[in-house]
Tab-separated table of C-alpha atoms and ligand atoms in Angstrom:
chain	number	residue	atom	x	y	z
A	1	MET	CA	21.409	-15.182	-49.569
A	2	ALA	CA	19.774	-12.434	-51.852
A	3	VAL	CA	20.389	-12.388	-55.610
A	4	GLU	CA	23.372	-9.964	-56.381
A	5	ILE	CA	22.748	-7.690	-59.181
A	6	VAL	CA	24.401	-4.337	-60.271
A	7	GLN	CA	22.447	-1.231	-61.221
A	8	THR	CA	24.055	1.116	-63.490
A	9	THR	CA	22.272	4.237	-62.431
A	10	ALA	CA	20.467	5.812	-59.910
A	11	MET	CA	17.011	5.197	-59.107
A	12	PRO	CA	14.099	6.847	-57.453
A	13	PRO	CA	14.666	6.910	-53.434
A	14	ALA	CA	11.533	4.144	-53.178
A	15	ILE	CA	12.721	2.234	-55.857
A	16	GLN	CA	15.698	2.072	-54.367
A	17	GLN	CA	14.437	1.483	-50.855
A	18	VAL	CA	13.113	-1.809	-52.366
A	19	LEU	CA	16.302	-2.564	-54.345
A	20	ASP	CA	17.939	-2.147	-51.445
A	21	ARG	CA	16.059	-4.427	-49.056
A	22	GLU	CA	15.220	-7.426	-51.694
A	23	PHE	CA	18.878	-7.585	-53.406
A	24	HIS	CA	22.720	-7.758	-52.666
A	25	VAL	CA	23.047	-4.387	-54.828
A	26	HIS	CA	26.368	-3.514	-56.241
A	27	ARG	CA	26.197	0.131	-57.311
A	28	LEU	CA	27.865	0.818	-60.899
A	29	TRP	CA	27.280	4.718	-61.009
A	30	GLU	CA	28.781	5.432	-57.579
A	31	ALA	CA	32.065	2.891	-57.860
A	32	SER	CA	35.432	5.112	-58.117
A	33	ASP	CA	37.038	1.950	-60.634
A	34	ARG	CA	34.078	0.649	-62.333
A	35	ASN	CA	36.220	-1.989	-63.804
A	36	ALA	CA	37.736	-3.362	-60.432
A	37	LEU	CA	33.996	-3.280	-58.991
A	38	LEU	CA	32.570	-5.398	-62.027
A	39	LYS	CA	35.692	-7.816	-62.406
A	40	GLN	CA	35.472	-8.255	-58.532
A	41	VAL	CA	31.353	-9.076	-58.821
A	42	ALA	CA	30.922	-10.421	-62.200
A	43	PRO	CA	31.033	-14.309	-60.663
A	44	ASN	CA	27.944	-13.535	-58.263
A	45	VAL	CA	25.669	-11.099	-60.398
A	46	ARG	CA	22.899	-12.658	-61.733
A	47	GLY	CA	20.876	-9.339	-62.215
A	48	MET	CA	21.081	-5.723	-63.868
A	49	VAL	CA	19.031	-2.734	-63.137
A	50	THR	CA	19.882	0.180	-65.856
A	51	SER	CA	18.070	2.685	-67.683
A	52	GLY	CA	17.372	3.800	-71.469
A	53	GLY	CA	20.269	6.204	-70.858
A	54	VAL	CA	22.600	4.213	-69.561
A	55	GLY	CA	21.403	0.812	-70.914
A	56	ALA	CA	24.007	-2.258	-71.253
A	57	ASN	CA	26.433	-2.628	-73.899
A	58	ARG	CA	28.342	-5.819	-75.353
A	59	ALA	CA	31.413	-5.447	-73.100
A	60	LEU	CA	28.967	-5.156	-70.169
A	61	ILE	CA	26.815	-8.197	-70.623
A	62	GLU	CA	29.869	-10.235	-71.464
A	63	ALA	CA	31.796	-9.108	-68.516
A	64	LEU	CA	28.827	-10.998	-66.661
A	65	PRO	CA	29.236	-14.671	-67.127
A	66	ARG	CA	25.766	-15.641	-64.831
A	67	LEU	CA	23.943	-12.908	-65.600
A	68	GLU	CA	20.124	-13.695	-65.840
A	69	MET	CA	17.866	-10.368	-66.306
A	70	ILE	CA	18.455	-6.871	-67.144
A	71	SER	CA	15.226	-4.587	-65.610
A	72	SER	CA	15.430	-1.296	-67.331
A	73	PHE	CA	13.924	1.794	-66.842
A	74	GLY	CA	12.474	3.355	-69.768
A	75	VAL	CA	10.393	2.060	-72.805
A	76	GLY	CA	13.407	2.800	-75.354
A	77	TYR	CA	16.020	0.352	-75.363
A	78	ASP	CA	18.163	0.989	-78.739
A	79	SER	CA	20.773	1.180	-75.466
A	80	ILE	CA	20.746	-2.285	-74.631
A	81	ASP	CA	22.779	-4.775	-77.488
A	82	ILE	CA	19.824	-7.101	-77.392
A	83	ASP	CA	21.384	-9.607	-79.951
A	84	CYS	CA	23.839	-9.940	-77.086
A	85	ALA	CA	21.244	-10.731	-74.629
A	86	LYS	CA	19.496	-13.272	-76.746
A	87	GLU	CA	22.762	-15.040	-77.525
A	88	ARG	CA	23.494	-14.920	-73.933
A	89	GLY	CA	19.659	-15.941	-73.073
A	90	VAL	CA	19.296	-12.683	-71.269
A	91	THR	CA	15.846	-11.841	-70.375
A	92	VAL	CA	15.212	-8.275	-70.726
A	93	THR	CA	12.809	-6.218	-69.421
A	94	ASN	CA	11.156	-2.326	-69.976
A	95	THR	CA	9.016	-0.008	-69.014
A	96	PRO	CA	6.366	0.689	-72.042
A	97	ASP	CA	2.664	2.518	-71.340
A	98	VAL	CA	3.206	3.995	-67.921
A	99	LEU	CA	5.290	6.835	-69.532
A	100	THR	CA	3.309	6.781	-72.998
A	101	ASP	CA	0.583	9.789	-71.536
A	102	ASP	CA	3.071	12.341	-70.195
A	103	VAL	CA	5.750	12.089	-72.990
A	104	ALA	CA	2.589	12.464	-75.362
A	105	ASP	CA	1.901	15.578	-73.249
A	106	THR	CA	5.761	16.816	-73.563
A	107	ALA	CA	5.482	16.632	-77.299
A	108	MET	CA	2.559	18.586	-77.683
A	109	ALA	CA	3.562	21.140	-75.472
A	110	LEU	CA	7.504	21.557	-77.319
A	111	LEU	CA	4.937	21.752	-80.476
A	112	LEU	CA	2.728	24.411	-78.899
A	113	ALA	CA	5.712	27.092	-77.148
A	114	MET	CA	7.278	26.290	-80.224
A	115	MET	CA	4.877	27.694	-82.375
A	116	ARG	CA	3.373	30.346	-80.246
A	117	ARG	CA	7.101	30.843	-79.068
A	118	ILE	CA	5.661	30.825	-75.580
A	119	PRO	CA	9.356	30.633	-74.186
A	120	GLN	CA	10.135	34.183	-75.835
A	121	GLY	CA	6.815	35.375	-74.575
A	122	ASP	CA	8.097	34.221	-70.614
A	123	GLN	CA	10.576	36.255	-71.139
A	124	PHE	CA	9.517	39.216	-72.558
A	125	VAL	CA	7.097	39.802	-69.701
A	126	ARG	CA	10.158	38.822	-67.275
A	127	GLN	CA	12.407	41.221	-68.745
A	128	GLY	CA	9.824	44.190	-68.169
A	129	GLN	CA	9.451	44.686	-72.437
A	130	TRP	CA	5.890	44.436	-72.228
A	131	PRO	CA	5.286	48.187	-71.507
A	132	LYS	CA	7.956	48.962	-74.486
A	133	ALA	CA	7.181	47.041	-77.293
A	134	LYS	CA	4.866	44.156	-78.974
A	135	PHE	CA	5.181	40.865	-79.065
A	136	PRO	CA	5.439	39.517	-82.446
A	137	LEU	CA	2.670	37.514	-83.882
A	138	THR	CA	3.087	33.893	-84.401
A	139	ASP	CA	2.076	30.927	-86.389
A	140	LYS	CA	-1.573	28.727	-85.922
A	141	LEU	CA	-1.343	25.186	-85.272
A	142	GLY	CA	-5.071	24.681	-86.201
A	143	GLY	CA	-5.188	23.603	-89.683
A	144	LYS	CA	-1.882	22.321	-89.998
A	145	LYS	CA	-0.958	18.430	-91.259
A	146	MET	CA	1.091	16.193	-88.748
A	147	GLY	CA	2.880	13.358	-89.950
A	148	VAL	CA	4.320	11.064	-87.578
A	149	LEU	CA	7.086	9.044	-87.606
A	150	GLY	CA	6.536	5.964	-85.409
A	151	LEU	CA	1.995	5.533	-84.943
A	152	GLY	CA	3.398	3.227	-81.745
A	153	ARG	CA	2.176	4.103	-78.128
A	154	ILE	CA	3.735	7.485	-77.909
A	155	GLY	CA	2.745	8.513	-81.440
A	156	GLN	CA	-0.927	7.260	-81.112
A	157	ALA	CA	-0.992	9.343	-78.359
A	158	ILE	CA	0.471	12.142	-79.872
A	159	ALA	CA	-2.220	12.063	-82.728
A	160	ARG	CA	-5.052	11.664	-80.165
A	161	ARG	CA	-4.129	14.581	-78.468
A	162	ALA	CA	-3.563	16.856	-81.631
A	163	GLU	CA	-7.096	15.992	-83.335
A	164	PRO	CA	-9.306	17.688	-80.756
A	165	PHE	CA	-6.984	20.493	-82.049
A	166	ASN	CA	-7.699	20.456	-85.730
A	167	VAL	CA	-4.707	19.182	-86.937
A	168	GLU	CA	-4.710	16.753	-89.623
A	169	ILE	CA	-3.276	13.734	-89.212
A	170	SER	CA	-0.942	10.951	-91.121
A	171	TYR	CA	1.935	8.677	-90.383
A	172	PHE	CA	4.325	6.528	-91.887
A	173	GLY	CA	5.894	3.467	-90.361
A	174	PRO	CA	7.068	-0.717	-91.866
A	175	ARG	CA	3.564	-1.356	-91.910
A	176	ARG	CA	0.233	-0.013	-92.512
A	177	LYS	CA	-2.191	-0.191	-89.211
A	178	ALA	CA	-5.659	-2.361	-89.120
A	179	ASP	CA	-7.932	-0.347	-87.552
A	180	ILE	CA	-6.203	3.277	-87.902
A	181	PRO	CA	-8.557	6.165	-89.774
A	182	TRP	CA	-5.136	8.518	-90.643
A	183	ARG	CA	-3.687	8.347	-93.911
A	184	TYR	CA	-0.615	5.962	-93.741
A	185	TYR	CA	2.742	6.627	-96.242
A	186	ASP	CA	5.032	4.033	-97.252
A	187	ASN	CA	7.479	6.618	-97.879
A	188	LEU	CA	9.063	8.861	-95.406
A	189	VAL	CA	9.913	11.722	-98.127
A	190	ALA	CA	6.246	11.947	-99.738
A	191	MET	CA	4.831	12.178	-95.975
A	192	ALA	CA	7.101	15.182	-95.422
A	193	LYS	CA	6.329	16.855	-98.761
A	194	ASP	CA	2.534	16.513	-97.647
A	195	VAL	CA	2.567	17.955	-93.890
A	196	ASP	CA	3.800	21.266	-91.915
A	197	ILE	CA	5.057	19.082	-88.742
A	198	LEU	CA	7.204	15.998	-88.679
A	199	MET	CA	6.564	14.122	-85.046
A	200	ILE	CA	9.055	11.995	-84.205
A	201	ALA	CA	7.947	9.142	-82.238
A	202	CYS	CA	9.574	6.074	-83.381
A	203	PRO	CA	12.605	3.782	-81.275
A	204	GLY	CA	15.992	4.531	-81.556
A	205	GLY	CA	18.682	1.963	-82.663
A	206	LYS	CA	20.182	1.137	-86.181
A	207	GLU	CA	17.176	0.890	-87.938
A	208	THR	CA	16.361	3.951	-87.833
A	209	GLU	CA	19.543	5.867	-87.149
A	210	GLY	CA	19.447	8.898	-89.736
A	211	LEU	CA	16.448	8.183	-91.038
A	212	VAL	CA	15.568	12.423	-90.849
A	213	ASN	CA	17.982	13.036	-93.297
A	214	GLN	CA	18.959	15.752	-95.707
A	215	ALA	CA	15.778	14.664	-98.136
A	216	VAL	CA	13.196	14.973	-95.207
A	217	ILE	CA	14.056	18.050	-94.306
A	218	ASP	CA	14.458	19.501	-97.816
A	219	ALA	CA	10.431	18.082	-98.173
A	220	LEU	CA	9.372	19.775	-95.256
A	221	GLY	CA	10.787	22.864	-96.356
A	222	PRO	CA	10.717	26.715	-95.050
A	223	LYS	CA	7.565	26.052	-93.597
A	224	GLY	CA	8.014	22.845	-92.163
A	225	TYR	CA	8.270	21.959	-88.245
A	226	VAL	CA	10.408	19.075	-86.535
A	227	VAL	CA	9.721	17.676	-82.731
A	228	ASN	CA	11.466	14.766	-81.486
A	229	ILE	CA	10.577	13.162	-78.815
A	230	ALA	CA	12.054	9.963	-79.732
A	231	ARG	CA	15.861	9.787	-79.870
A	232	GLY	CA	18.235	12.345	-80.992
A	233	SER	CA	19.835	9.151	-83.624
A	234	VAL	CA	16.671	9.139	-85.637
A	235	VAL	CA	17.420	12.622	-87.137
A	236	VAL	CA	20.937	14.095	-88.635
A	237	GLU	CA	21.803	16.646	-86.583
A	238	PRO	CA	23.838	18.684	-88.440
A	239	ALA	CA	21.610	19.067	-91.357
A	240	LEU	CA	19.017	19.684	-88.601
A	241	VAL	CA	20.771	22.988	-87.162
A	242	THR	CA	21.984	24.047	-90.641
A	243	ALA	CA	18.256	24.008	-92.353
A	244	LEU	CA	17.210	25.786	-88.572
A	245	VAL	CA	20.501	28.278	-88.693
A	246	GLU	CA	19.759	29.213	-92.902
A	247	GLY	CA	15.764	29.168	-92.326
A	248	LYS	CA	15.569	26.664	-94.125
A	249	LEU	CA	12.955	25.093	-91.764
A	250	ALA	CA	10.158	26.907	-89.432
A	251	GLY	CA	10.623	25.642	-86.347
A	252	ALA	CA	11.839	22.601	-84.120
A	253	GLY	CA	10.640	21.099	-80.681
A	254	LEU	CA	13.722	19.184	-79.484
A	255	ASP	CA	13.282	17.400	-76.485
A	256	VAL	CA	16.574	14.633	-77.648
A	257	PHE	CA	19.980	14.746	-79.066
A	258	ALA	CA	22.569	13.401	-80.740
A	259	ASP	CA	25.056	13.677	-77.964
A	260	GLU	CA	23.282	14.101	-74.609
A	261	PRO	CA	23.731	16.372	-72.974
A	262	ASN	CA	25.322	18.215	-75.074
A	263	VAL	CA	23.055	20.409	-77.384
A	264	PRO	CA	24.756	22.173	-80.665
A	265	GLU	CA	25.745	25.908	-79.547
A	266	ALA	CA	24.230	26.714	-82.393
A	267	LEU	CA	20.560	26.444	-82.115
A	268	TRP	CA	20.858	27.740	-78.405
A	269	LYS	CA	20.300	31.371	-80.035
A	270	LEU	CA	17.372	29.969	-81.857
A	271	ASP	CA	13.634	31.493	-81.480
A	272	SER	CA	12.172	29.269	-84.079
A	273	VAL	CA	13.917	26.370	-81.105
A	274	THR	CA	12.337	24.804	-78.183
A	275	LEU	CA	14.333	22.854	-76.565
A	276	ALA	CA	14.417	20.368	-73.740
A	277	PRO	CA	16.568	18.203	-71.532
A	278	HIS	CA	15.049	14.707	-72.446
A	279	VAL	CA	12.277	15.577	-69.739
A	280	GLY	CA	9.081	13.458	-71.813
A	281	SER	CA	8.886	10.951	-69.141
A	282	ALA	CA	9.888	13.128	-66.212
A	283	THR	CA	6.980	13.714	-63.405
A	284	HIS	CA	7.263	12.501	-60.191
A	285	ALA	CA	4.038	9.987	-61.186
A	286	THR	CA	5.122	8.627	-63.958
A	287	ARG	CA	9.171	7.505	-62.769
A	288	GLN	CA	7.352	6.162	-59.567
A	289	ALA	CA	5.510	3.820	-62.081
A	290	MET	CA	8.511	3.104	-64.287
A	291	GLY	CA	10.415	2.775	-61.002
A	292	ASP	CA	7.168	0.248	-60.100
A	293	LEU	CA	7.279	-1.614	-63.190
A	294	VAL	CA	11.457	-2.067	-63.019
A	295	LEU	CA	10.863	-3.975	-59.562
A	296	LYS	CA	7.746	-5.722	-60.328
A	297	ASN	CA	9.903	-7.071	-63.639
A	298	ILE	CA	13.222	-8.358	-61.801
A	299	LEU	CA	11.611	-9.615	-58.379
A	300	ALA	CA	8.777	-11.611	-60.624
A	301	PHE	CA	11.894	-12.561	-62.538
A	302	PHE	CA	13.573	-14.080	-59.784
A	303	ALA	CA	10.786	-15.465	-57.824
A	304	GLY	CA	10.788	-17.701	-61.135
A	305	GLN	CA	7.147	-16.113	-62.173
A	306	PRO	CA	6.695	-14.743	-66.322
A	307	VAL	CA	8.138	-10.686	-66.484
A	308	LEU	CA	5.265	-8.271	-66.564
A	309	THR	CA	6.760	-6.546	-69.773
A	310	LYS	CA	9.728	-8.402	-71.853
A	311	VAL	CA	11.704	-6.978	-74.569
A	312	VAL	CA	13.398	-10.646	-75.656
B	1	NAP	P1	6.257	1.572	-79.822
B	1	NAP	O1	5.123	1.806	-78.872
B	1	NAP	O2	7.294	0.405	-80.124
B	1	NAP	O3	6.606	2.458	-81.335
B	1	NAP	C1	7.313	2.676	-82.273
B	1	NAP	C2	7.006	2.529	-83.517
B	1	NAP	O4	7.753	3.055	-84.080
B	1	NAP	C3	5.554	1.816	-83.754
B	1	NAP	O5	4.541	2.328	-84.546
B	1	NAP	C4	6.893	1.013	-84.898
B	1	NAP	O6	5.708	0.847	-86.032
B	1	NAP	C5	7.654	2.288	-85.741
B	1	NAP	N1	8.635	2.002	-86.256
B	1	NAP	C6	9.343	1.353	-85.443
B	1	NAP	N2	10.828	1.107	-86.671
B	1	NAP	C7	10.453	2.092	-87.540
B	1	NAP	C8	11.337	2.270	-88.381
B	1	NAP	N3	12.157	1.898	-89.164
B	1	NAP	N4	10.682	3.256	-89.249
B	1	NAP	C9	9.472	4.379	-88.874
B	1	NAP	N5	8.680	3.866	-87.539
B	1	NAP	C10	9.008	2.911	-87.386
B	1	NAP	O7	7.177	2.983	-78.867
B	1	NAP	P2	6.455	3.488	-77.854
B	1	NAP	O8	6.071	3.017	-76.553
B	1	NAP	O9	5.774	4.625	-78.782
B	1	NAP	O10	8.388	4.313	-77.493
B	1	NAP	C11	8.664	5.392	-78.781
B	1	NAP	C12	10.071	5.601	-78.489
B	1	NAP	O11	10.129	6.680	-78.127
B	1	NAP	C13	11.175	4.764	-77.846
B	1	NAP	O12	11.336	3.625	-78.334
B	1	NAP	C14	11.896	5.984	-77.003
B	1	NAP	O13	12.595	5.662	-78.149
B	1	NAP	C15	10.727	7.424	-77.239
B	1	NAP	N6	10.826	7.917	-75.997
B	1	NAP	C16	11.244	8.884	-75.530
B	1	NAP	C17	11.379	9.519	-74.283
B	1	NAP	C18	11.681	10.787	-74.118
B	1	NAP	O14	11.786	11.089	-72.875
B	1	NAP	N7	11.805	11.403	-75.235
B	1	NAP	C19	10.261	8.973	-73.766
B	1	NAP	C20	9.910	7.509	-73.660
B	1	NAP	C21	10.388	6.995	-75.000
B	1	NAP	P3	5.331	-1.087	-85.770
B	1	NAP	O15	4.128	-0.631	-84.908
B	1	NAP	O16	4.693	-1.431	-87.431
B	1	NAP	O17	5.986	-1.855	-85.277
């Protein structure tokens, strides 16, 4: 008998095919009455496939008394109640490393697009304005200082990409890292005062909620830029929006927001801002690699083997 699992959200087709072949999958995201389906299948469900976006809250984990493992699509697990999983002895896995390059590429793309006004230049050409006017001058990346908030896998990949652009790197995090050549700050406001660009690459969740607050925004000042490819929750979004609207920050490149997919309308009109719909890892190759890891983890677990990328 196939192991019964619940799946909270759609997976890439090739991944779904394997899940459907190997497991008895209950598709929560397609159910007309999600709670009724959950209640009906709960006594037999031993596994869950979810994503960083959808997660698994306490109510969902506790609704499944025989749940043994959660295989999540995404590296961030702030939307999964890890305390509850621990209490219940549920194994949780994520998909680190395979997405690092794409997310770092996205961060650099947002940074350059914002500073050099690439989206506006594109519109300028398409709307036939080039023969009539000159496109305004923009800001230079080379020579700027970038402070990375959260120098983990993605933060380091961004820093390594930024260095050849002649950008000076420093970082803030819970601890100084051994064998890292870049300057360490144990105070985020102090780092924000010293840099031109704040690159946000730490995890979401309670520990980092609102870290980028009014004091950090003020320290960056009207020549400062923010790029966020981490989580919307890390930033006090109303303070960021107000600073951008009032020109108290030079610009922002944002892939993530406090209440996705709802993006504050005040940002839509600002030339100083480049917006992306949470697409840091969204390439065919990387989404396939993330899906493969979701599969490897859940297949290993139910085959009695060690999982590959364990969170808890
Ligand atoms: P990671 O390797 O675990 O790196 C996280 C870094 O943040 C670590 O260096 C960690 O420091 C630091 N950190 C932890 N708590 C902190 C705090 N309170 N203040 C400052 N820094 C803190 O994770 P990753 O693979 O680089 O991923 C980072 C995050 O990127 C994910 O959690 C996810 O939210 C986000 N992400 C976004 C996208 C997207 O599509 N936009 C895609 C993938 C991931 P220590 O090393 O000292 O613990």
